[in-house]
PDB file of N, CA and C in Angstrom:
ATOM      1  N   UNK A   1      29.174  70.549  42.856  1.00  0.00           N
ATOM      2  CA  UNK A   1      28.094  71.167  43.597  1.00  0.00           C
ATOM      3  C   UNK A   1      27.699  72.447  42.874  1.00  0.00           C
ATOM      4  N   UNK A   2      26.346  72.586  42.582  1.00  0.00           N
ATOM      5  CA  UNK A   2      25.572  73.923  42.070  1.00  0.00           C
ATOM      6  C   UNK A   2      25.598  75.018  42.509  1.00  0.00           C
ATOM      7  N   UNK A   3      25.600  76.235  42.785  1.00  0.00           N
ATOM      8  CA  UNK A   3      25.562  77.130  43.185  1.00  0.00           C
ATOM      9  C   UNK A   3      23.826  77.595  43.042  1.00  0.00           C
ATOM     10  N   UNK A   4      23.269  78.541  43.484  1.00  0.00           N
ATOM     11  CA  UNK A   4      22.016  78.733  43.178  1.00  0.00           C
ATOM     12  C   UNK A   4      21.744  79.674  42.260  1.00  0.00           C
ATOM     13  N   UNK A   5      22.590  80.100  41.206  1.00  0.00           N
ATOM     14  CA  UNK A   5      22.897  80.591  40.341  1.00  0.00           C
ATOM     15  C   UNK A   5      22.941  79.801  39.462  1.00  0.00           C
ATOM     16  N   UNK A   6      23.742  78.609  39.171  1.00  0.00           N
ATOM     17  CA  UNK A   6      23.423  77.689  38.103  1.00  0.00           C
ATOM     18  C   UNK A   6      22.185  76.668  37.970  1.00  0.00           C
ATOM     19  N   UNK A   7      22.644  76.327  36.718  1.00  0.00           N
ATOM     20  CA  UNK A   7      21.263  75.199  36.386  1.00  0.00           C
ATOM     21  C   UNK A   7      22.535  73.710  35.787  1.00  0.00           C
ATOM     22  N   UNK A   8      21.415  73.212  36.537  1.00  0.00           N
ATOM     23  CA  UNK A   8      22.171  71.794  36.189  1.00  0.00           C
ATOM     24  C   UNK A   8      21.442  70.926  34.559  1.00  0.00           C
ATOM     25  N   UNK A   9      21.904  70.668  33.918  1.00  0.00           N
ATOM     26  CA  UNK A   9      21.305  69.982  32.842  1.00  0.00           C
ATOM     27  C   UNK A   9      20.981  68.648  33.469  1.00  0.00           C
ATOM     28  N   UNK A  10      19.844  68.151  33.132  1.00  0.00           N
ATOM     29  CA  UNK A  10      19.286  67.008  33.745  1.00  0.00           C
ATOM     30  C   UNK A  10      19.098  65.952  32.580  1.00  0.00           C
ATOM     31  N   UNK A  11      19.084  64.452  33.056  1.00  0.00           N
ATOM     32  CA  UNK A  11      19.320  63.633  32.511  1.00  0.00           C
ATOM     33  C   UNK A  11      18.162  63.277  31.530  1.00  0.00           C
ATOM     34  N   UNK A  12      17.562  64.038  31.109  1.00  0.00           N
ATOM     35  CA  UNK A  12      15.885  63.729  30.381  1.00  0.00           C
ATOM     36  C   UNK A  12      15.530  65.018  29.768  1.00  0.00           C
ATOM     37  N   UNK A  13      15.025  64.799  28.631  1.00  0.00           N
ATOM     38  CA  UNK A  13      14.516  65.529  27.815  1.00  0.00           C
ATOM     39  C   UNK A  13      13.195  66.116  27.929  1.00  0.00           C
ATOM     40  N   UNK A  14      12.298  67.711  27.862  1.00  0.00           N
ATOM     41  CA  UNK A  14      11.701  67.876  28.034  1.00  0.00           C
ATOM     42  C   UNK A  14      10.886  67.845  26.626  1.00  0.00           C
ATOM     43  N   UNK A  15       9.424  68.620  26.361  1.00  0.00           N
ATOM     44  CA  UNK A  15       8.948  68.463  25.153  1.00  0.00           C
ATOM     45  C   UNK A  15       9.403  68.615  23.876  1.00  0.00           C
ATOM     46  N   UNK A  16       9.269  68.168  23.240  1.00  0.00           N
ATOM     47  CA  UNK A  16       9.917  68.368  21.634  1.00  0.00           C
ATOM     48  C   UNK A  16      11.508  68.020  21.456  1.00  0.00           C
ATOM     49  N   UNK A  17      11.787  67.565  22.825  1.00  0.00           N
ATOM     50  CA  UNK A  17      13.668  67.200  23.143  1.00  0.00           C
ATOM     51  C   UNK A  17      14.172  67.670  23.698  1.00  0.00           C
ATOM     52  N   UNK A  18      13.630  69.274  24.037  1.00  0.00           N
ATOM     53  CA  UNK A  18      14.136  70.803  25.032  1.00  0.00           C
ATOM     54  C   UNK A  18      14.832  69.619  25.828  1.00  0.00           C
ATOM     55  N   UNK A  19      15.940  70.445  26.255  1.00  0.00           N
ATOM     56  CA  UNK A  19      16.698  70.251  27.608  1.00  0.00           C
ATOM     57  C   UNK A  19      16.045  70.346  28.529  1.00  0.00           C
ATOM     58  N   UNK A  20      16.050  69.704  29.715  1.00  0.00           N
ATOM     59  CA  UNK A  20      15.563  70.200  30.990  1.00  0.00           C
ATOM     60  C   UNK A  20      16.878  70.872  31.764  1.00  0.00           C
ATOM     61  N   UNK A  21      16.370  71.625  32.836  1.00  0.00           N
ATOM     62  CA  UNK A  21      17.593  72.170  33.775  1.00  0.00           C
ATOM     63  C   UNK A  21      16.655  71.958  35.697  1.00  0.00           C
ATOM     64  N   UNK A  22      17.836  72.238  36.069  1.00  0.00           N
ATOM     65  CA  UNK A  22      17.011  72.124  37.633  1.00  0.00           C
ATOM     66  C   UNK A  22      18.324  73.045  37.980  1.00  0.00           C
ATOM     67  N   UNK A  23      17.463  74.045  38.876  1.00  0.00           N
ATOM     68  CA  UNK A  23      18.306  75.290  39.662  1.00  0.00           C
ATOM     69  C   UNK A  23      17.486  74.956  41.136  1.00  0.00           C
ATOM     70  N   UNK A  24      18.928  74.663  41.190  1.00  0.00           N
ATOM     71  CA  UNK A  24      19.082  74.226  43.329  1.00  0.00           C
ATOM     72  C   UNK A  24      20.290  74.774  43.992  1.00  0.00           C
ATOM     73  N   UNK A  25      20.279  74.902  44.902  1.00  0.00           N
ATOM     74  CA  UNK A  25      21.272  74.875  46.091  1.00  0.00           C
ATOM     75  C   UNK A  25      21.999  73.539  46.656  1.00  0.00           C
ATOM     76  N   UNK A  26      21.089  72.787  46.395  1.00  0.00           N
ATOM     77  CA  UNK A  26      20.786  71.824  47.391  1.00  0.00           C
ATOM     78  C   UNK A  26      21.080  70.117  46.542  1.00  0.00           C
ATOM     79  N   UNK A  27      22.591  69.954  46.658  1.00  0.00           N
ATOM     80  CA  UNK A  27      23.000  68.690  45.835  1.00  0.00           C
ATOM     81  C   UNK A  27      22.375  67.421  46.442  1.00  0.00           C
ATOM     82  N   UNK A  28      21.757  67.223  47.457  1.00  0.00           N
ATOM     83  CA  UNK A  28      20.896  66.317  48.517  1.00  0.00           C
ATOM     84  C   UNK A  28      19.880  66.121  47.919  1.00  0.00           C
ATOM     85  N   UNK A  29      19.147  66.947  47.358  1.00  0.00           N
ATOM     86  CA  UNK A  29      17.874  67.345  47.107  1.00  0.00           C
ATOM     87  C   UNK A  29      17.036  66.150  46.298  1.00  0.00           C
ATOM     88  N   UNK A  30      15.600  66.068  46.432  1.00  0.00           N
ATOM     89  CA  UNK A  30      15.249  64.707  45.935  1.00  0.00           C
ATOM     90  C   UNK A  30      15.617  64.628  44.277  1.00  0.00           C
ATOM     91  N   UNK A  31      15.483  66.164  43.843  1.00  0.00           N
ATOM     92  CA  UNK A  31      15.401  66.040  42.095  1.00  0.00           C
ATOM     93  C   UNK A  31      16.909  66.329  41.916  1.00  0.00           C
ATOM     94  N   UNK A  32      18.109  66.103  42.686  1.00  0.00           N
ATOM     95  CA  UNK A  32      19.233  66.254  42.460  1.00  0.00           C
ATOM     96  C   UNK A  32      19.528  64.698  42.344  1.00  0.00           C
ATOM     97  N   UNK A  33      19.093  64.058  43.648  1.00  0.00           N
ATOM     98  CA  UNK A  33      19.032  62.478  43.957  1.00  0.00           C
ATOM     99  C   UNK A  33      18.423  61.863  42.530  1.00  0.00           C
ATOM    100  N   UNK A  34      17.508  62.067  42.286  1.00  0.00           N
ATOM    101  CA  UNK A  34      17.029  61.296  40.632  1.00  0.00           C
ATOM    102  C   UNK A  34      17.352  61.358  39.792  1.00  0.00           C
ATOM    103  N   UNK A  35      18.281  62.886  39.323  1.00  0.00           N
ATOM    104  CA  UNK A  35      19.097  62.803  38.590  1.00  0.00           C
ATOM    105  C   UNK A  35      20.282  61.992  38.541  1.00  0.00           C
ATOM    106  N   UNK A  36      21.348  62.211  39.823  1.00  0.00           N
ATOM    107  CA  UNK A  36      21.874  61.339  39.843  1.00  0.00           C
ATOM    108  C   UNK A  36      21.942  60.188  39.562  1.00  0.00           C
ATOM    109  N   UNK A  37      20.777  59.304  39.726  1.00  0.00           N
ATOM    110  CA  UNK A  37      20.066  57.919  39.703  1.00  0.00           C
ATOM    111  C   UNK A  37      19.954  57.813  37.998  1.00  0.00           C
ATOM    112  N   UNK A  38      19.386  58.234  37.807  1.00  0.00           N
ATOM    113  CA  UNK A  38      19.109  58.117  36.379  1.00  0.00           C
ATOM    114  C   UNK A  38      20.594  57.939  35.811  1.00  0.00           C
ATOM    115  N   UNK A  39      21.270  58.946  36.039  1.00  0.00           N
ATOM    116  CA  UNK A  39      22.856  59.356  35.015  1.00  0.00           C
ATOM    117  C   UNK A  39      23.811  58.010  35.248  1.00  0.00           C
ATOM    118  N   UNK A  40      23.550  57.418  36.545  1.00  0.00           N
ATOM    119  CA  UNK A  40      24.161  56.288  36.838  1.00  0.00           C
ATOM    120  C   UNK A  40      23.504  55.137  36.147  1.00  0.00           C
ATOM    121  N   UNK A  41      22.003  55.266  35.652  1.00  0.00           N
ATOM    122  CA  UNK A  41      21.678  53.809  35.312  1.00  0.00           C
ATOM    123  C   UNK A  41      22.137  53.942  33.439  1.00  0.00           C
ATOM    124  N   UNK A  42      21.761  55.310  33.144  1.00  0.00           N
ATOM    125  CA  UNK A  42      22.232  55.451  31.704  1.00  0.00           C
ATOM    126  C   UNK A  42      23.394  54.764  31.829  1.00  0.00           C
ATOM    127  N   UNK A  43      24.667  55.422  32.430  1.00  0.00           N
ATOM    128  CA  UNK A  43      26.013  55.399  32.227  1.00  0.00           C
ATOM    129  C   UNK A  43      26.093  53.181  32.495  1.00  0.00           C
ATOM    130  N   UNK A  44      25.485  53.081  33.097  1.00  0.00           N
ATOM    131  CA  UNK A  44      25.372  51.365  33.171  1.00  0.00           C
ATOM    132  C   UNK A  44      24.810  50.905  32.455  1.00  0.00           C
ATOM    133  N   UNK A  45      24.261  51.431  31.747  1.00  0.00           N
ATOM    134  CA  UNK A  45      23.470  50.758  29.751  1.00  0.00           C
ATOM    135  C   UNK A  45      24.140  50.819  29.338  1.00  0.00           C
ATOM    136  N   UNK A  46      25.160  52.046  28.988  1.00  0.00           N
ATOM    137  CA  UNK A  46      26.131  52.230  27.955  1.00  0.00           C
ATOM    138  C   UNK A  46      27.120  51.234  28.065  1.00  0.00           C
ATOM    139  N   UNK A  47      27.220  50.755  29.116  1.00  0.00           N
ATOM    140  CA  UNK A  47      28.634  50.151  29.538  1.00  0.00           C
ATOM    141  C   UNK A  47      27.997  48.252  28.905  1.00  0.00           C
ATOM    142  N   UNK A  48      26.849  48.110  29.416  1.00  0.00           N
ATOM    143  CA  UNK A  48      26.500  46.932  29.162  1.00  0.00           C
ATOM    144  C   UNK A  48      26.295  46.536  27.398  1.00  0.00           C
ATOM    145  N   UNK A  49      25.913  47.994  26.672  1.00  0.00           N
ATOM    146  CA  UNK A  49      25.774  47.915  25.194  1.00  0.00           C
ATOM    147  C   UNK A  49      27.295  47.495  24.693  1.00  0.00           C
ATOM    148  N   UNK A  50      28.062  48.499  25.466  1.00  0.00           N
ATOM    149  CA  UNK A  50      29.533  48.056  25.005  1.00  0.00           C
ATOM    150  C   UNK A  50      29.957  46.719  24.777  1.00  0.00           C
ATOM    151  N   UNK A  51      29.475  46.244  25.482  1.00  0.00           N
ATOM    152  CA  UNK A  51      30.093  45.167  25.810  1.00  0.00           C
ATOM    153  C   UNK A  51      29.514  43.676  24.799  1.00  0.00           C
ATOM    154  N   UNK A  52      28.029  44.098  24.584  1.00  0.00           N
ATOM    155  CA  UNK A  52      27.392  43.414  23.891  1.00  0.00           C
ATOM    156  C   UNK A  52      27.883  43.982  22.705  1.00  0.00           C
ATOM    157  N   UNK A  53      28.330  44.888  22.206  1.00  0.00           N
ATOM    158  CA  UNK A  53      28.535  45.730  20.885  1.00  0.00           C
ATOM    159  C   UNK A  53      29.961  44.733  20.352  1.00  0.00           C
ATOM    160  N   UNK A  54      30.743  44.412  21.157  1.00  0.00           N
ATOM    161  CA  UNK A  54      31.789  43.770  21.194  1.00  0.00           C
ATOM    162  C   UNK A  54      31.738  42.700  21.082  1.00  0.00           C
ATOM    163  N   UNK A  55      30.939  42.187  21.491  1.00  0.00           N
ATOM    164  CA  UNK A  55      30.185  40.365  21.596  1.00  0.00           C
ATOM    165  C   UNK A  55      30.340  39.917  20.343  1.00  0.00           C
ATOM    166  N   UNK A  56      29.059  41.592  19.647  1.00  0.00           N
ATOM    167  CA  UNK A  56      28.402  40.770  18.611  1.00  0.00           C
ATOM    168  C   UNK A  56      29.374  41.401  17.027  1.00  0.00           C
ATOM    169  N   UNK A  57      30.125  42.475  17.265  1.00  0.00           N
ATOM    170  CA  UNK A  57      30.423  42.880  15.963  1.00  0.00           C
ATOM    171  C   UNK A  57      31.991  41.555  15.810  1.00  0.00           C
ATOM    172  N   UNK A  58      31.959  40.863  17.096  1.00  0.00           N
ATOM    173  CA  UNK A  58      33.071  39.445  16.847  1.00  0.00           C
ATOM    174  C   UNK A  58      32.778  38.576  16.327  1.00  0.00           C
ATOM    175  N   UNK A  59      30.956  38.315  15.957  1.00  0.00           N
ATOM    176  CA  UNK A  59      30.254  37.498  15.562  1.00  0.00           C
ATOM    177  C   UNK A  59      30.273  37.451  14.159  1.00  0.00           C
ATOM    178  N   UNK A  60      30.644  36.668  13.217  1.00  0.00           N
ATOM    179  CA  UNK A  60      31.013  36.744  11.709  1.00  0.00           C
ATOM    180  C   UNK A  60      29.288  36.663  11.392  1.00  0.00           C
ATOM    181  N   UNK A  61      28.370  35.744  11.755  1.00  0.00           N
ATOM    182  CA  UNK A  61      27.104  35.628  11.685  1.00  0.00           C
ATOM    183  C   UNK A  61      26.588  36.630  12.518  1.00  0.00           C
ATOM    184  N   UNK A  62      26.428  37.886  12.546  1.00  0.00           N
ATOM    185  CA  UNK A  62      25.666  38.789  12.967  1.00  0.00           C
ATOM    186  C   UNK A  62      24.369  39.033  12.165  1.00  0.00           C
ATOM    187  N   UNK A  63      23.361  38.732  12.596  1.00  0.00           N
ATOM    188  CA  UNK A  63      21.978  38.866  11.856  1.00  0.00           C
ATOM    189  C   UNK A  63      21.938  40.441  11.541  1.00  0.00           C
ATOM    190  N   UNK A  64      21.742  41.058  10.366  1.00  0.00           N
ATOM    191  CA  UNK A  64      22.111  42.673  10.140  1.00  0.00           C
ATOM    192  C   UNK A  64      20.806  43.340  10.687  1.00  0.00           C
ATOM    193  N   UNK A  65      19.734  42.502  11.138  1.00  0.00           N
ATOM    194  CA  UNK A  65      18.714  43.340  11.956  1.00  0.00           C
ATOM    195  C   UNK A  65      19.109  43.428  13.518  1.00  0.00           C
ATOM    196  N   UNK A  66      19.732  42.305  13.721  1.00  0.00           N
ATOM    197  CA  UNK A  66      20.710  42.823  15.306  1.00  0.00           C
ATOM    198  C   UNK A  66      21.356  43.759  15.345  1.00  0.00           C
ATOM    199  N   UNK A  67      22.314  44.145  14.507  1.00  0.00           N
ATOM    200  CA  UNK A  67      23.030  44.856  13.864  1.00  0.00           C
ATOM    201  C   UNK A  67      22.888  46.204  14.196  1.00  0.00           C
ATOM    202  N   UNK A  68      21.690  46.662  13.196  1.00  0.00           N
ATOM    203  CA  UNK A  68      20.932  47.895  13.404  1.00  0.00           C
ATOM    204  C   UNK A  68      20.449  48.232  14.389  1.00  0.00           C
ATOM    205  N   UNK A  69      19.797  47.113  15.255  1.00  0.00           N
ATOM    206  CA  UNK A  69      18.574  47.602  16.519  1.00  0.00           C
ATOM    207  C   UNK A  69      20.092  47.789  17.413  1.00  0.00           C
ATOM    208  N   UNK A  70      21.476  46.790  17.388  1.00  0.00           N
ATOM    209  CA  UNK A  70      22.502  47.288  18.882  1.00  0.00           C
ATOM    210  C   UNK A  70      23.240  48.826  18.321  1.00  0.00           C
ATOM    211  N   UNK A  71      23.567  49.189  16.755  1.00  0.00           N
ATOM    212  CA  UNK A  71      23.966  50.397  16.440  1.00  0.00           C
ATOM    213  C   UNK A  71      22.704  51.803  16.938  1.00  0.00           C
ATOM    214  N   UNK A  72      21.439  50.792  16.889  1.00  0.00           N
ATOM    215  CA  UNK A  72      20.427  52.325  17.410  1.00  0.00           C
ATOM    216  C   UNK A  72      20.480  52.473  18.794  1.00  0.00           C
ATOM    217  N   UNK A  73      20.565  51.418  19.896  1.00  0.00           N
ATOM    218  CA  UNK A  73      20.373  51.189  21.044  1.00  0.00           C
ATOM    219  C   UNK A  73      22.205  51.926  21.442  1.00  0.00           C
ATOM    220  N   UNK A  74      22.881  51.793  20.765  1.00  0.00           N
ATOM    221  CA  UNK A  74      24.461  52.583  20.798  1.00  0.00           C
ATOM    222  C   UNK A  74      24.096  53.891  20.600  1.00  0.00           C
ATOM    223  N   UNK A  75      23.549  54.230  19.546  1.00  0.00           N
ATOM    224  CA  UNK A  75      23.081  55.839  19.400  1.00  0.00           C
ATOM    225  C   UNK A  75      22.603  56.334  20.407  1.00  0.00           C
ATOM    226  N   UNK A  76      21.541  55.848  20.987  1.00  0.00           N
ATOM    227  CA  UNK A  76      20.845  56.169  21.960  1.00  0.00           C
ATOM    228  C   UNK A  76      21.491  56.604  23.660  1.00  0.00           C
ATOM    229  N   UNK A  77      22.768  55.528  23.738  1.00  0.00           N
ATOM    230  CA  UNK A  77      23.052  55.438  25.266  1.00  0.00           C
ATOM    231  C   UNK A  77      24.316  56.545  24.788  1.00  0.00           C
ATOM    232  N   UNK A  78      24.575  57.027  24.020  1.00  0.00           N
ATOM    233  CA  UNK A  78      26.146  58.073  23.525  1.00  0.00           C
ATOM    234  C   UNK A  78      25.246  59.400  23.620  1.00  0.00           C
ATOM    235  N   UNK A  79      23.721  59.133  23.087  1.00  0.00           N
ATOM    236  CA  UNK A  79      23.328  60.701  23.393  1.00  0.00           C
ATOM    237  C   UNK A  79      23.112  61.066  25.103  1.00  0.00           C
ATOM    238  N   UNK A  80      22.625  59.899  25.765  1.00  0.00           N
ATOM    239  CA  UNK A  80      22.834  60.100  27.179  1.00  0.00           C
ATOM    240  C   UNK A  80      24.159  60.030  27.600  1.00  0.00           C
ATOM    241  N   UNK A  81      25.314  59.340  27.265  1.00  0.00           N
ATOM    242  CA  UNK A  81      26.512  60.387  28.189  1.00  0.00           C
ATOM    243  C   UNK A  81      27.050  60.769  27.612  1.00  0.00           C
ATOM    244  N   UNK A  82      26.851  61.707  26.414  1.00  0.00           N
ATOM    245  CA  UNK A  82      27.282  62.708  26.382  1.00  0.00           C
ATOM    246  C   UNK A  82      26.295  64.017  27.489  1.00  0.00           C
ATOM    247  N   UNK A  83      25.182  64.026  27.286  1.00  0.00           N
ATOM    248  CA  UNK A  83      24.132  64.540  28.229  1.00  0.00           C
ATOM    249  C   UNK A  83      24.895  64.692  29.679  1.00  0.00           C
ATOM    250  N   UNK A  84      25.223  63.527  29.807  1.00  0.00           N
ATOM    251  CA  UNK A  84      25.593  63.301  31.670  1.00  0.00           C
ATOM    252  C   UNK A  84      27.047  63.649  31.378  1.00  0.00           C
ATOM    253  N   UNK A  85      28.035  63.810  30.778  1.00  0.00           N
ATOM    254  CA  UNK A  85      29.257  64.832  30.607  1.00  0.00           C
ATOM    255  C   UNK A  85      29.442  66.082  30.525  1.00  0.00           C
ATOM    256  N   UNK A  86      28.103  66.410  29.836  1.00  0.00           N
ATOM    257  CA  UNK A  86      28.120  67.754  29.612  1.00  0.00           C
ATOM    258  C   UNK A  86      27.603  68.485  31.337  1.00  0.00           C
ATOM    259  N   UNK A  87      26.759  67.490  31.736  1.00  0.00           N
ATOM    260  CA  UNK A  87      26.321  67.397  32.721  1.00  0.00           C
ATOM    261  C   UNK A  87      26.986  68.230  34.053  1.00  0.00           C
ATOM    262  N   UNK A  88      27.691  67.138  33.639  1.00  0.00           N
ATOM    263  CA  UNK A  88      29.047  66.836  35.344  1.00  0.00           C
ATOM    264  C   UNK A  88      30.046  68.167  34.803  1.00  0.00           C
ATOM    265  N   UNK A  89      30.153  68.183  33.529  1.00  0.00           N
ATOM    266  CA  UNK A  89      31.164  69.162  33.352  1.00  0.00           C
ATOM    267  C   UNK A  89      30.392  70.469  33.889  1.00  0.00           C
ATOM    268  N   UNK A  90      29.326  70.860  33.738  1.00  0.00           N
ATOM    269  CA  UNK A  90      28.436  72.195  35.049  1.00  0.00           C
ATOM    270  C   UNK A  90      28.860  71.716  36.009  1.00  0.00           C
ATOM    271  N   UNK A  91      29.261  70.512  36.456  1.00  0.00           N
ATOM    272  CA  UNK A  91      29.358  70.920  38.113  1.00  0.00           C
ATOM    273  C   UNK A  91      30.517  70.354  39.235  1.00  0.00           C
ATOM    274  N   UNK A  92      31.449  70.588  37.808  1.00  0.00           N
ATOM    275  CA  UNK A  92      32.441  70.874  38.443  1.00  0.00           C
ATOM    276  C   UNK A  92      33.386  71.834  39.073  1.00  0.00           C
ATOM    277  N   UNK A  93      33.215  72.047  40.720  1.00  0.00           N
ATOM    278  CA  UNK A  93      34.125  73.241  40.775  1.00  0.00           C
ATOM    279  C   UNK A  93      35.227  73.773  40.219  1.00  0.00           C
ATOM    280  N   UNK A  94      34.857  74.974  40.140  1.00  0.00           N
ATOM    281  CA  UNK A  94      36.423  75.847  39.371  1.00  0.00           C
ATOM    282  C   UNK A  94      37.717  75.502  40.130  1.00  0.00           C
ATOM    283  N   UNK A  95      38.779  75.089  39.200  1.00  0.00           N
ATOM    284  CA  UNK A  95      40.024  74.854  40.244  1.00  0.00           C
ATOM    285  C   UNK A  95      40.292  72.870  40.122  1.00  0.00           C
ATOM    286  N   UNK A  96      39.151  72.516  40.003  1.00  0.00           N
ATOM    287  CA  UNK A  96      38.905  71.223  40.324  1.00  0.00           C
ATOM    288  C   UNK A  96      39.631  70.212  38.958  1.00  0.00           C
ATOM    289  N   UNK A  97      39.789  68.914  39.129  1.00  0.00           N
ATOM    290  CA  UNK A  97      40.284  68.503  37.820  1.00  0.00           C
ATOM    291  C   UNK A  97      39.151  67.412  37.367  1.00  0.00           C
ATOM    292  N   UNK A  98      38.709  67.674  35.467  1.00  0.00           N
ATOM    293  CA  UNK A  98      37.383  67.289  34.980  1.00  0.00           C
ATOM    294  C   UNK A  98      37.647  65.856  35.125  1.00  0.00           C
ATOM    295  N   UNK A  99      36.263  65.206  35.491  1.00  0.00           N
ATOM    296  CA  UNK A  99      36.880  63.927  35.529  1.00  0.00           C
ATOM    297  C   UNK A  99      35.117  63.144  34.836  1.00  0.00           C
ATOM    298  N   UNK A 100      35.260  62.799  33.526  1.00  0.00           N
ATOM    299  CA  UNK A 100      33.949  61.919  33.815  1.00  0.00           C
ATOM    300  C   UNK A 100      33.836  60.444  33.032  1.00  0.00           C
TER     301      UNK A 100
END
């Protein structure tokens, strides 16, 4: 939970890549709720790339343009949780044990 003092890093990039932040009170809140939403559907890409990542690097016939497009689509879902770690790690209370 935020304090209204902090800023939460949010799951999306603003212009040019800037970070976005959202300063709330209010962990309910609709743009707390979408964040959330979002960090959960990232974190469920990543998990599904995994898995396909595993599929296919078992595949002796891996077409090397598959290859590339599941290593970019891997790049892609590691820069979102790391994003949503760095994330959760703001908002975790002091005292608390990190968990993400």
């Amino acid at each position: 939970m935020t304090t209204p003092n902090e800023l939460r890093l949010l799951p999306w990039s603003g212009p040019g890549g800037k970070p976005c932040y959202l300063s709330t009170d209010d962990p309910d809140g609709y743009m707390s709720r979408l964040a959330d939403n979002i960090e959960a559907i990232q974190l469920g890409t990543a998990e599904k790339l995994l898995k396909m990542a595993s599929e296919t690097l078992d595949d002796e016939d891996a077409d090397p343009i598959q290859l590339r497009r599941l290593g970019n689509a891997l790049a892609c879902a590691l820069k979102d949780v790391l994003r949503v770690a760095v994330s959760r790690e703001q908002l975790v209370p002091v005292g608390e044990p990190h968990r993400i």
